[in-house]
CSV table of C-alpha atoms in Angstrom, one decimal:
chain,number,residue,atom,x,y,z
A,1,MET,CA,0.0,0.0,0.0
A,2,ILE,CA,1.1,3.6,-0.4
A,3,SER,CA,2.1,5.6,2.6
A,4,LEU,CA,-0.7,7.3,4.6
A,5,THR,CA,-0.8,9.0,7.9
A,6,PHE,CA,-3.2,7.6,10.5
A,7,ALA,CA,-5.2,10.8,10.1
A,8,GLU,CA,-5.5,10.4,6.3
A,9,ALA,CA,-6.6,6.7,6.7
A,10,ALA,CA,-9.2,7.7,9.3
A,11,ARG,CA,-10.6,10.4,7.0
A,12,ALA,CA,-10.7,8.0,4.1
A,13,VAL,CA,-12.9,5.6,6.1
A,14,ALA,CA,-14.9,8.2,8.0
A,15,GLY,CA,-13.6,6.6,11.3
A,16,GLU,CA,-12.6,7.8,14.7
A,17,LEU,CA,-8.8,7.5,15.3
A,18,ARG,CA,-7.6,6.2,18.6
A,19,PRO,CA,-3.8,6.2,18.5
A,20,ALA,CA,-1.8,3.8,20.8
A,21,ALA,CA,0.9,5.0,23.1
A,22,GLY,CA,3.8,6.4,21.1
A,23,ALA,CA,1.7,7.1,18.0
A,24,ASP,CA,-0.3,10.0,16.8
A,25,ALA,CA,-2.4,11.3,13.9
A,26,GLU,CA,0.8,12.0,11.8
A,27,THR,CA,2.2,8.4,12.2
A,28,VAL,CA,2.7,6.9,8.8
A,29,VAL,CA,1.6,3.4,7.8
A,30,SER,CA,2.4,1.8,4.4
A,31,GLY,CA,2.2,-2.0,5.1
A,32,ASP,CA,-0.2,-4.4,3.4
A,33,VAL,CA,-3.9,-4.6,4.5
A,34,ASP,CA,-5.6,-7.8,5.3
A,35,THR,CA,-8.6,-9.3,7.0
A,36,ASP,CA,-6.8,-12.5,7.9
A,37,SER,CA,-4.6,-12.1,11.0
A,38,ARG,CA,-2.4,-15.0,9.9
A,39,LEU,CA,-1.3,-13.1,6.8
A,40,ILE,CA,-0.4,-9.8,8.5
A,41,GLU,CA,3.2,-8.7,8.1
A,42,PRO,CA,5.2,-6.1,10.1
A,43,GLY,CA,3.8,-2.6,9.5
A,44,GLY,CA,0.5,-3.9,8.2
A,45,ILE,CA,-3.1,-2.9,8.8
A,46,PHE,CA,-5.6,-5.4,10.1
A,47,VAL,CA,-9.3,-5.0,9.3
A,48,ALA,CA,-11.4,-6.7,11.9
A,49,LYS,CA,-14.2,-8.0,9.8
A,50,PRO,CA,-17.1,-9.8,11.5
A,51,GLY,CA,-17.9,-13.1,9.9
A,52,GLU,CA,-20.6,-15.7,9.9
A,53,SER,CA,-18.8,-18.0,12.3
A,54,THR,CA,-15.8,-15.9,13.6
A,55,ASP,CA,-15.3,-12.3,14.5
A,56,GLY,CA,-12.2,-10.5,13.4
A,57,HIS,CA,-12.1,-8.5,16.6
A,58,GLU,CA,-11.1,-11.7,18.4
A,59,PHE,CA,-7.9,-11.8,16.3
A,60,VAL,CA,-6.6,-8.3,16.7
A,61,ASP,CA,-4.1,-9.5,19.3
A,62,ALA,CA,-2.9,-12.1,16.9
A,63,ALA,CA,-2.5,-9.5,14.2
A,64,VAL,CA,-0.5,-7.3,16.5
A,65,ALA,CA,1.7,-10.2,17.4
A,66,ARG,CA,2.5,-10.5,13.7
A,67,GLY,CA,3.3,-6.8,13.4
A,68,ALA,CA,0.1,-4.9,12.7
A,69,VAL,CA,0.5,-1.2,13.6
A,70,LEU,CA,-3.1,-0.2,12.9
A,71,ALA,CA,-6.5,-2.0,13.3
A,72,ILE,CA,-9.7,-0.9,11.6
A,73,VAL,CA,-12.5,-2.1,14.0
A,74,GLU,CA,-16.2,-1.7,14.5
A,75,ARG,CA,-15.7,-1.4,18.3
A,76,PRO,CA,-12.7,-0.5,20.4
A,77,VAL,CA,-10.6,-3.5,21.5
A,78,SER,CA,-8.1,-3.8,24.4
A,79,ALA,CA,-5.2,-4.7,22.2
A,80,ASP,CA,-2.2,-2.4,22.3
A,81,VAL,CA,-2.4,-1.0,18.8
A,82,SER,CA,-3.7,2.2,17.2
A,83,GLN,CA,-7.3,1.8,16.1
A,84,ILE,CA,-9.7,3.4,13.7
A,85,VAL,CA,-13.3,2.8,14.8
A,86,VAL,CA,-15.8,2.6,12.0
A,87,ALA,CA,-19.5,1.7,11.5
A,88,ASP,CA,-18.8,-1.1,9.1
A,89,ALA,CA,-15.4,-2.7,8.5
A,90,VAL,CA,-16.2,-4.0,5.0
A,91,THR,CA,-17.4,-0.6,3.9
A,92,ALA,CA,-14.3,0.9,5.4
A,93,LEU,CA,-12.1,-1.5,3.5
A,94,ALA,CA,-13.8,-0.4,0.3
A,95,ASP,CA,-13.4,3.3,1.2
A,96,LEU,CA,-9.7,2.9,1.9
A,97,ALA,CA,-9.2,1.1,-1.4
A,98,ARG,CA,-11.0,3.9,-3.2
A,99,GLU,CA,-8.7,6.5,-1.6
A,100,VAL,CA,-5.5,4.7,-2.2
A,101,VAL,CA,-6.2,3.9,-5.9
A,102,ALA,CA,-7.4,7.5,-6.5
A,103,ARG,CA,-4.1,8.9,-5.1
A,104,VAL,CA,-2.0,6.6,-7.2
A,105,ARG,CA,-4.1,7.3,-10.3
A,106,ALA,CA,-3.8,11.1,-9.8
A,107,ARG,CA,0.0,10.7,-10.4
A,108,GLY,CA,-1.0,9.8,-14.0
A,109,ASP,CA,0.7,6.4,-14.7
A,110,LEU,CA,-1.9,3.9,-13.4
A,111,ARG,CA,-4.2,2.1,-15.8
A,112,ILE,CA,-7.0,0.0,-14.4
A,113,VAL,CA,-8.6,-3.0,-16.0
A,114,GLY,CA,-11.9,-4.7,-14.8
A,115,ILE,CA,-12.8,-8.2,-15.8
A,116,THR,CA,-16.1,-9.9,-15.4
A,117,GLY,CA,-18.1,-12.8,-16.9
A,118,SER,CA,-19.9,-15.9,-15.9
A,119,ASN,CA,-16.8,-18.0,-16.6
A,120,GLY,CA,-13.1,-17.5,-17.2
A,121,LYS,CA,-12.5,-14.4,-15.1
A,122,THR,CA,-9.6,-15.9,-13.1
A,123,THR,CA,-7.9,-17.4,-16.1
A,124,THR,CA,-8.2,-14.3,-18.1
A,125,LYS,CA,-6.9,-12.2,-15.2
A,126,ASN,CA,-3.9,-14.4,-14.9
A,127,MET,CA,-3.2,-14.3,-18.6
A,128,LEU,CA,-3.5,-10.5,-18.8
A,129,ALA,CA,-1.3,-10.1,-15.7
A,130,ARG,CA,1.3,-12.3,-17.3
A,131,ILE,CA,1.4,-10.0,-20.4
A,132,LEU,CA,1.3,-6.7,-18.5
A,133,GLU,CA,3.9,-7.5,-15.9
A,134,GLY,CA,6.5,-7.3,-18.6
A,135,GLU,CA,5.5,-3.6,-19.1
A,136,GLY,CA,5.8,-2.6,-15.5
A,137,GLU,CA,4.6,-3.2,-12.0
A,138,THR,CA,1.2,-5.0,-12.2
A,139,VAL,CA,-1.2,-5.8,-9.4
A,140,ALA,CA,-3.7,-8.6,-9.9
A,141,PRO,CA,-5.9,-10.6,-7.6
A,142,ARG,CA,-4.5,-13.7,-5.8
A,143,ALA,CA,-6.6,-16.7,-6.6
A,144,SER,CA,-10.2,-15.5,-7.1
A,145,PHE,CA,-10.2,-12.4,-5.0
A,146,ASN,CA,-13.2,-10.8,-6.7
A,147,ASN,CA,-15.8,-10.2,-4.0
A,148,GLU,CA,-16.6,-7.3,-1.6
A,149,VAL,CA,-13.5,-8.2,0.5
A,150,GLY,CA,-11.1,-9.7,-2.1
A,151,ALA,CA,-11.5,-6.9,-4.7
A,152,PRO,CA,-10.6,-4.1,-2.3
A,153,LEU,CA,-7.7,-6.1,-0.8
A,154,THR,CA,-6.3,-6.4,-4.3
A,155,MET,CA,-6.7,-2.7,-4.9
A,156,LEU,CA,-4.9,-1.9,-1.7
A,157,ARG,CA,-1.8,-3.6,-3.0
A,158,VAL,CA,-1.1,-0.8,-5.4
A,159,THR,CA,2.0,1.3,-4.8
A,160,GLU,CA,3.4,4.6,-6.1
A,161,GLY,CA,5.1,2.6,-8.9
A,162,THR,CA,2.1,0.4,-10.0
A,163,ARG,CA,1.4,0.8,-13.7
A,164,PHE,CA,-1.5,-1.6,-14.1
A,165,LEU,CA,-4.2,-2.8,-11.7
A,166,VAL,CA,-6.2,-5.8,-13.0
A,167,SER,CA,-9.4,-6.3,-11.0
A,168,GLU,CA,-11.6,-9.3,-11.2
A,169,PHE,CA,-15.3,-8.6,-10.4
A,170,GLY,CA,-17.5,-11.5,-9.4
A,171,ALA,CA,-21.1,-11.2,-8.1
A,172,SER,CA,-23.9,-13.4,-6.8
A,173,GLY,CA,-26.5,-10.7,-7.0
A,174,PRO,CA,-27.4,-7.4,-8.7
A,175,GLY,CA,-25.5,-4.3,-7.8
A,176,GLU,CA,-22.3,-6.0,-6.5
A,177,ILE,CA,-20.2,-5.3,-9.7
A,178,ALA,CA,-21.4,-1.7,-9.7
A,179,ARG,CA,-20.2,-1.2,-6.2
A,180,LEU,CA,-16.9,-2.8,-6.7
A,181,ALA,CA,-16.0,-1.4,-10.1
A,182,GLY,CA,-17.4,2.0,-8.9
A,183,LEU,CA,-14.5,2.1,-6.4
A,184,VAL,CA,-12.0,2.6,-9.2
A,185,GLU,CA,-13.8,3.4,-12.4
A,186,PRO,CA,-11.7,1.2,-14.7
A,187,ASP,CA,-10.1,2.6,-17.9
A,188,LEU,CA,-10.9,-0.7,-19.6
A,189,GLY,CA,-13.6,-3.3,-19.0
A,190,VAL,CA,-13.5,-6.9,-20.2
A,191,VAL,CA,-16.8,-8.9,-20.4
A,192,LEU,CA,-16.2,-12.6,-21.2
A,193,MET,CA,-19.6,-14.2,-21.3
A,194,VAL,CA,-23.0,-14.3,-19.8
A,195,GLY,CA,-24.1,-17.8,-18.8
A,196,MET,CA,-25.8,-19.7,-16.1
A,197,ALA,CA,-23.2,-19.4,-13.3
A,198,HIS,CA,-24.8,-17.9,-10.2
A,199,ALA,CA,-28.1,-17.8,-12.1
A,200,GLY,CA,-29.9,-18.8,-8.9
A,201,GLY,CA,-28.7,-15.6,-7.1
A,202,PHE,CA,-29.6,-13.4,-10.0
A,203,GLY,CA,-33.0,-15.0,-10.9
A,204,GLY,CA,-32.1,-16.0,-14.5
A,205,VAL,CA,-29.7,-15.3,-17.3
A,206,GLU,CA,-31.3,-12.0,-18.3
A,207,GLU,CA,-30.7,-10.7,-14.8
A,208,THR,CA,-27.2,-12.0,-15.0
A,209,LEU,CA,-26.8,-9.9,-18.2
A,210,ARG,CA,-27.9,-6.8,-16.4
A,211,ALA,CA,-25.5,-7.5,-13.6
A,212,LYS,CA,-22.5,-8.1,-15.8
A,213,SER,CA,-23.4,-4.9,-17.8
A,214,GLU,CA,-22.7,-3.0,-14.6
A,215,LEU,CA,-19.0,-3.2,-15.4
A,216,ILE,CA,-19.3,-1.3,-18.7
A,217,HIS,CA,-21.5,1.3,-16.9
A,218,ALA,CA,-18.6,1.7,-14.4
A,219,VAL,CA,-15.8,2.1,-17.0
A,220,ARG,CA,-15.0,5.8,-17.2
A,221,ARG,CA,-16.2,7.9,-20.1
A,222,GLY,CA,-13.8,7.7,-23.0
A,223,GLY,CA,-12.5,4.3,-21.8
A,224,ILE,CA,-12.5,1.0,-23.6
A,225,ALA,CA,-15.0,-1.9,-23.6
A,226,VAL,CA,-13.5,-5.3,-24.6
A,227,LEU,CA,-16.4,-7.5,-25.5
A,228,ASN,CA,-17.1,-11.0,-26.6
A,229,ALA,CA,-18.4,-10.8,-30.2
A,230,ASP,CA,-19.6,-14.4,-30.1
A,231,ASP,CA,-21.9,-13.9,-27.1
A,232,ALA,CA,-25.1,-12.2,-28.2
A,233,ARG,CA,-25.9,-11.0,-24.7
A,234,VAL,CA,-22.4,-9.5,-24.2
A,235,ALA,CA,-22.7,-7.8,-27.7
A,236,THR,CA,-25.6,-5.8,-26.5
A,237,MET,CA,-23.3,-4.0,-24.1
A,238,ALA,CA,-21.8,-2.1,-27.1
A,239,ARG,CA,-24.8,0.2,-26.7
A,240,ILE,CA,-23.8,1.1,-23.2
A,241,ALA,CA,-20.3,1.7,-24.3
A,242,GLN,CA,-21.5,4.0,-27.1
A,243,GLU,CA,-23.6,6.0,-24.6
A,244,ARG,CA,-20.5,6.5,-22.5
A,245,ASP,CA,-18.2,7.5,-25.3
A,246,GLN,CA,-16.2,4.3,-25.0
A,247,SER,CA,-14.5,2.6,-27.8
A,248,VAL,CA,-15.3,-1.1,-28.3
A,249,ARG,CA,-12.7,-3.8,-29.0
A,250,TRP,CA,-14.2,-7.1,-30.1
A,251,PHE,CA,-12.7,-10.6,-29.5
A,252,GLY,CA,-14.0,-14.0,-30.5
A,253,ARG,CA,-13.9,-16.9,-32.9
A,254,GLY,CA,-16.0,-15.2,-35.6
A,255,PRO,CA,-14.8,-13.3,-38.6
A,256,THR,CA,-15.9,-9.9,-37.4
A,257,ALA,CA,-13.8,-9.7,-34.2
A,258,ALA,CA,-10.7,-7.5,-34.2
A,259,VAL,CA,-8.9,-10.2,-32.2
A,260,ARG,CA,-9.9,-13.7,-33.2
A,261,ALA,CA,-8.7,-17.2,-33.4
A,262,GLU,CA,-8.5,-19.5,-36.5
A,263,ASP,CA,-7.4,-23.1,-37.1
A,264,VAL,CA,-7.7,-24.2,-33.5
A,265,GLU,CA,-6.3,-27.6,-32.7
A,266,VAL,CA,-6.4,-29.2,-29.2
A,267,ASP,CA,-4.3,-32.0,-27.8
A,268,ALA,CA,-3.3,-33.3,-24.3
A,269,ASP,CA,-0.5,-30.7,-24.0
A,270,GLY,CA,-2.5,-27.6,-24.9
A,271,THR,CA,-4.0,-25.7,-27.8
A,272,THR,CA,-2.5,-24.3,-31.0
A,273,CYS,CA,-4.2,-21.7,-33.2
A,274,ALA,CA,-3.6,-18.6,-35.3
A,275,VAL,CA,-4.5,-15.3,-33.6
A,276,VAL,CA,-5.5,-12.5,-36.0
A,277,VAL,CA,-5.0,-9.1,-34.3
A,278,ASP,CA,-6.2,-6.2,-36.4
A,279,GLY,CA,-5.5,-8.1,-39.6
A,280,ALA,CA,-2.1,-9.5,-38.6
A,281,ARG,CA,-1.9,-13.3,-38.3
A,282,LEU,CA,0.3,-14.7,-35.5
A,283,PRO,CA,0.8,-18.3,-34.2
A,284,LEU,CA,-0.1,-19.1,-30.6
A,285,ARG,CA,0.8,-22.3,-28.6
A,286,LEU,CA,-1.3,-22.1,-25.5
A,287,ARG,CA,0.0,-24.5,-22.8
A,288,VAL,CA,-3.1,-24.0,-20.6
A,289,LEU,CA,-5.3,-27.1,-21.2
A,290,GLY,CA,-8.7,-26.7,-22.8
A,291,GLU,CA,-10.0,-25.2,-26.1
A,292,HIS,CA,-12.3,-22.9,-24.1
A,293,HIS,CA,-9.2,-21.1,-22.8
A,294,VAL,CA,-8.7,-19.8,-26.3
A,295,MET,CA,-11.4,-17.3,-25.7
A,296,ASN,CA,-9.8,-16.2,-22.4
A,297,ALA,CA,-6.5,-15.8,-24.3
A,298,LEU,CA,-8.2,-13.7,-27.0
A,299,ALA,CA,-9.7,-11.4,-24.3
A,300,ALA,CA,-6.3,-11.0,-22.6
A,301,ILE,CA,-4.7,-10.2,-26.0
A,302,ALA,CA,-7.4,-7.7,-26.9
A,303,ALA,CA,-7.1,-5.9,-23.6
A,304,ALA,CA,-3.3,-5.9,-23.7
A,305,THR,CA,-3.1,-4.5,-27.2
A,306,ALA,CA,-5.7,-1.9,-26.4
A,307,LEU,CA,-3.3,-0.8,-23.6
A,308,GLY,CA,-0.5,-0.5,-26.0
A,309,VAL,CA,1.3,-3.8,-25.9
A,310,ALA,CA,2.4,-5.1,-29.2
A,311,ALA,CA,0.5,-8.2,-30.3
A,312,ASP,CA,3.6,-10.4,-30.9
A,313,ILE,CA,5.0,-9.5,-27.4
A,314,ALA,CA,1.6,-10.2,-25.8
A,315,ILE,CA,1.4,-13.6,-27.4
A,316,ALA,CA,5.0,-14.5,-26.5
A,317,ARG,CA,4.4,-13.7,-22.9
A,318,LEU,CA,1.1,-15.6,-22.9
A,319,GLU,CA,2.9,-18.7,-24.2
A,320,THR,CA,5.0,-18.9,-21.0
A,321,LEU,CA,1.9,-19.5,-18.9
A,322,GLU,CA,1.6,-23.2,-18.0
A,323,LEU,CA,-1.3,-23.2,-15.5
A,324,ALA,CA,-4.3,-20.9,-15.2
A,325,GLU,CA,-4.6,-21.4,-11.5
A,326,ARG,CA,-4.5,-24.3,-9.1
A,327,TRP,CA,-7.4,-26.7,-9.5
A,328,ARG,CA,-8.3,-25.1,-12.9
A,329,MET,CA,-7.7,-27.6,-15.6
A,330,GLN,CA,-4.6,-28.6,-13.6
A,331,PRO,CA,-2.7,-31.6,-15.2
A,332,MET,CA,-1.7,-34.1,-12.5
A,333,GLY,CA,-0.8,-37.8,-12.4
A,334,SER,CA,1.5,-39.2,-15.1
A,335,SER,CA,1.7,-40.2,-18.7
A,336,ARG,CA,0.1,-43.5,-17.6
A,337,VAL,CA,-2.9,-42.0,-15.9
A,338,ARG,CA,-3.5,-38.3,-16.5
A,339,ILE,CA,-5.6,-36.5,-14.0
A,340,ILE,CA,-7.2,-33.1,-14.9
A,341,ASN,CA,-8.2,-31.4,-11.7
A,342,ASP,CA,-10.7,-28.7,-12.5
A,343,ALA,CA,-12.8,-28.8,-9.4
A,344,TYR,CA,-12.3,-25.3,-8.0
A,345,ASN,CA,-15.6,-24.2,-9.5
A,346,ALA,CA,-18.2,-25.3,-11.9
A,347,SER,CA,-21.1,-23.8,-13.9
A,348,PRO,CA,-23.0,-25.4,-16.8
A,349,ASP,CA,-20.8,-23.7,-19.3
A,350,SER,CA,-17.5,-24.6,-17.7
A,351,MET,CA,-18.7,-28.1,-17.0
A,352,ALA,CA,-19.6,-28.6,-20.6
A,353,ALA,CA,-16.3,-27.1,-21.8
A,354,ALA,CA,-14.3,-29.4,-19.5
A,355,LEU,CA,-16.1,-32.5,-20.7
A,356,ARG,CA,-15.5,-31.5,-24.3
A,357,THR,CA,-11.8,-31.0,-23.6
A,358,LEU,CA,-11.7,-34.5,-22.0
A,359,ALA,CA,-13.3,-36.0,-25.2
A,360,GLN,CA,-10.8,-34.1,-27.4
A,361,ILE,CA,-7.6,-35.1,-25.8
A,362,VAL,CA,-8.1,-38.9,-25.6
A,363,GLY,CA,-5.9,-40.9,-28.0
A,364,PRO,CA,-6.2,-44.4,-29.5
A,365,GLY,CA,-6.5,-47.1,-26.8
A,366,GLU,CA,-7.1,-44.5,-24.0
A,367,ARG,CA,-10.2,-44.3,-21.9
A,368,THR,CA,-12.1,-41.2,-20.7
A,369,VAL,CA,-13.2,-41.0,-17.1
A,370,ALA,CA,-15.3,-38.1,-15.7
A,371,VAL,CA,-15.6,-37.6,-12.0
A,372,LEU,CA,-18.4,-35.1,-11.5
A,373,GLY,CA,-19.9,-33.3,-8.5
A,374,ALA,CA,-22.6,-30.8,-8.1
A,375,MET,CA,-22.8,-27.3,-9.6
A,376,SER,CA,-23.8,-24.8,-7.0
A,377,GLU,CA,-25.8,-21.6,-7.0
A,378,LEU,CA,-28.2,-22.5,-9.9
A,379,GLY,CA,-31.4,-22.1,-7.8
A,380,GLU,CA,-34.5,-23.2,-9.7
A,381,PHE,CA,-32.4,-24.1,-12.7
A,382,SER,CA,-30.3,-26.7,-10.9
A,383,GLY,CA,-32.2,-29.8,-11.9
A,384,GLU,CA,-32.5,-29.1,-15.7
A,385,GLU,CA,-28.8,-28.0,-15.8
A,386,HIS,CA,-27.6,-31.2,-14.1
A,387,ASP,CA,-29.8,-33.1,-16.6
A,388,ARG,CA,-28.1,-31.3,-19.5
A,389,ILE,CA,-24.6,-32.1,-18.3
A,390,GLY,CA,-25.5,-35.8,-17.8
A,391,LEU,CA,-26.9,-35.9,-21.3
A,392,LEU,CA,-23.7,-34.2,-22.7
A,393,ALA,CA,-21.4,-36.7,-20.9
A,394,VAL,CA,-23.2,-39.6,-22.5
A,395,ARG,CA,-23.3,-38.1,-26.0
A,396,LEU,CA,-19.6,-37.3,-25.8
A,397,ASN,CA,-19.1,-41.1,-25.2
A,398,ILE,CA,-17.3,-40.6,-21.9
A,399,ARG,CA,-16.5,-44.2,-21.0
A,400,ARG,CA,-16.8,-44.1,-17.2
A,401,ILE,CA,-18.8,-41.5,-15.4
A,402,VAL,CA,-18.3,-41.3,-11.6
A,403,VAL,CA,-20.9,-39.0,-9.9
A,404,VAL,CA,-20.1,-37.9,-6.3
A,405,GLY,CA,-22.3,-36.4,-3.6
A,406,PRO,CA,-26.0,-36.3,-2.9
A,407,GLU,CA,-26.4,-32.9,-4.5
A,408,ALA,CA,-25.2,-34.4,-7.8
A,409,ARG,CA,-27.5,-37.5,-7.7
A,410,ARG,CA,-29.8,-36.0,-10.4
A,411,LEU,CA,-26.9,-35.8,-12.8
A,412,PHE,CA,-26.3,-39.5,-12.2
A,413,ILE,CA,-30.0,-40.3,-12.8
A,414,SER,CA,-29.8,-38.4,-16.0
A,415,VAL,CA,-26.8,-40.4,-17.2
A,416,ILE,CA,-28.6,-43.6,-16.4
A,417,SER,CA,-31.7,-42.6,-18.2
A,418,GLU,CA,-29.6,-41.8,-21.3
A,419,GLY,CA,-28.4,-45.3,-21.4
A,420,SER,CA,-25.2,-45.5,-19.3
A,421,TRP,CA,-25.6,-48.4,-17.0
A,422,ASP,CA,-23.9,-51.8,-16.4
A,423,GLY,CA,-20.9,-50.1,-14.7
A,424,GLU,CA,-20.5,-47.3,-17.1
A,425,ALA,CA,-21.8,-44.8,-14.6
A,426,VAL,CA,-21.5,-45.2,-10.8
A,427,PHE,CA,-22.6,-43.0,-7.9
A,428,PHE,CA,-20.9,-42.5,-4.5
A,429,ALA,CA,-22.2,-40.4,-1.6
A,430,THR,CA,-18.7,-39.3,-0.5
A,431,ALA,CA,-15.3,-38.4,-2.1
A,432,ASP,CA,-13.6,-41.1,0.1
A,433,GLU,CA,-15.9,-43.8,-1.4
A,434,ALA,CA,-15.2,-42.5,-4.9
A,435,TYR,CA,-11.4,-42.5,-4.2
A,436,ASP,CA,-11.5,-46.1,-3.1
A,437,TYR,CA,-13.3,-47.1,-6.3
A,438,LEU,CA,-11.1,-45.1,-8.6
A,439,ALA,CA,-7.9,-46.2,-7.0
A,440,SER,CA,-8.7,-49.8,-8.0
A,441,GLU,CA,-10.6,-49.0,-11.2
A,442,LEU,CA,-8.2,-46.6,-13.1
A,443,ARG,CA,-5.7,-48.2,-15.4
A,444,ASP,CA,-2.9,-47.2,-17.8
A,445,GLY,CA,-4.2,-45.0,-20.6
A,446,ASP,CA,-7.0,-43.4,-18.6
A,447,ARG,CA,-7.6,-39.7,-19.0
A,448,VAL,CA,-9.5,-38.5,-15.9
A,449,LEU,CA,-11.4,-35.2,-15.4
A,450,VAL,CA,-12.4,-34.2,-11.9
A,451,LYS,CA,-15.0,-31.4,-12.1
A,452,SER,CA,-17.4,-29.8,-9.6
A,453,SER,CA,-18.2,-26.6,-7.8
A,454,ASN,CA,-15.9,-25.6,-4.9
A,455,ALA,CA,-18.6,-26.5,-2.3
A,456,ALA,CA,-18.5,-30.2,-3.4
A,457,GLY,CA,-14.9,-30.5,-2.4
A,458,LEU,CA,-13.8,-32.7,-5.2
A,459,ARG,CA,-10.6,-30.7,-5.8
A,460,HIS,CA,-9.1,-32.6,-2.8
A,461,LEU,CA,-10.2,-35.9,-4.4
A,462,GLY,CA,-8.3,-34.7,-7.6
A,463,ASP,CA,-5.2,-34.0,-5.5
A,464,ARG,CA,-5.3,-37.5,-4.0
A,465,LEU,CA,-5.7,-39.1,-7.4
A,466,GLY,CA,-2.9,-37.0,-8.8
A,467,GLU,CA,-0.6,-38.1,-6.0
A,468,SER,CA,-1.6,-41.8,-6.3
A,469,PHE,CA,-0.9,-42.0,-10.0
A,470,SER,CA,2.1,-39.7,-10.2
């Protein structure tokens, strides 16, 4: 974080400053900000956020022991540390982020990118960060820090020397992206797709569209909207961009996109294609597994070139990326039994894309195995979407389908009803039961996908299988 006096921090969050002995309003703080006391480093600021099961106020002493010099609290605590008392710690976190980013931006060098979409945000964020970090200091979210806490924490990592801030904006309901993106008013907004992820929270895909559109509304006037030309819903956001005097940069697989992919070929080691950028045709060898990541790469290239990075340089840097993120199409195991652990999250679109990738990478004499858990946050659409995935798995001729967890039982029933029985499809209530089965069932030449929403916990099953067959 940039340097602020205690008084400046207190004003930014509209809080009451209570300096500890030996400190005063002019004491300067510049350490990192966090809501997790275990991650506090010397000179840091601890935000005591109340939680559903724990209260951050109970960990102020632990934060001080790790070196915190300032705590933002909703009520005074007895710890020997300077405190700023606020009405709401999460709101204060956002207010502090707004102030810090505004100060850095006022110096004139900071460019801010916002990324949203039903799928692909984290991968695209990592791809774009890989490209931009070669241009100068770049701040991007760790893991999927894209909510009301994670997004401001990322923003607060900017320093006086930061050239690019890449923010990932997720949401489970209307208004969340508007609030988060509104903290920084991005110079450039990337919208990847509008699908069924979190549709239960939004009330349907059209409400999801309105929510994702909030990013383009938040991009500053005269900025740039980077939009998916292949997604009809995303394409409607061009009208918003026009109303806000923003230029539109299109990416996609179709012929009208300024940044597009041609001649896409997929194998077990990645994807090759030709990328056409404003008429220039350049080869790309993407090591991140899965054809669907081509669209994420196109979005990253479109954003980077809009920010002034040469297309050939952007592609060269992108080719150095081997893994999008842990538990996201992560290759594990060995050449004998390859495990693809993609169980950090799942939506109908990402589940379908992962299954298609599994079907594409299998070679002669090899067998496809899909280990599938539930997709969360689909609300009233859950049943039909699990049915659709079961149908797709059968039609892709996945040879062994292992369904795990009571929440995914409907997927299993759908697979059975489509004709997969006699051992082709099996159901287990727990990941441990599934592991025992797979440990004895998998054989040389198997290509195994592990895919579910985070809540299903199958990422740990994927790790166990990866270790067992390494």
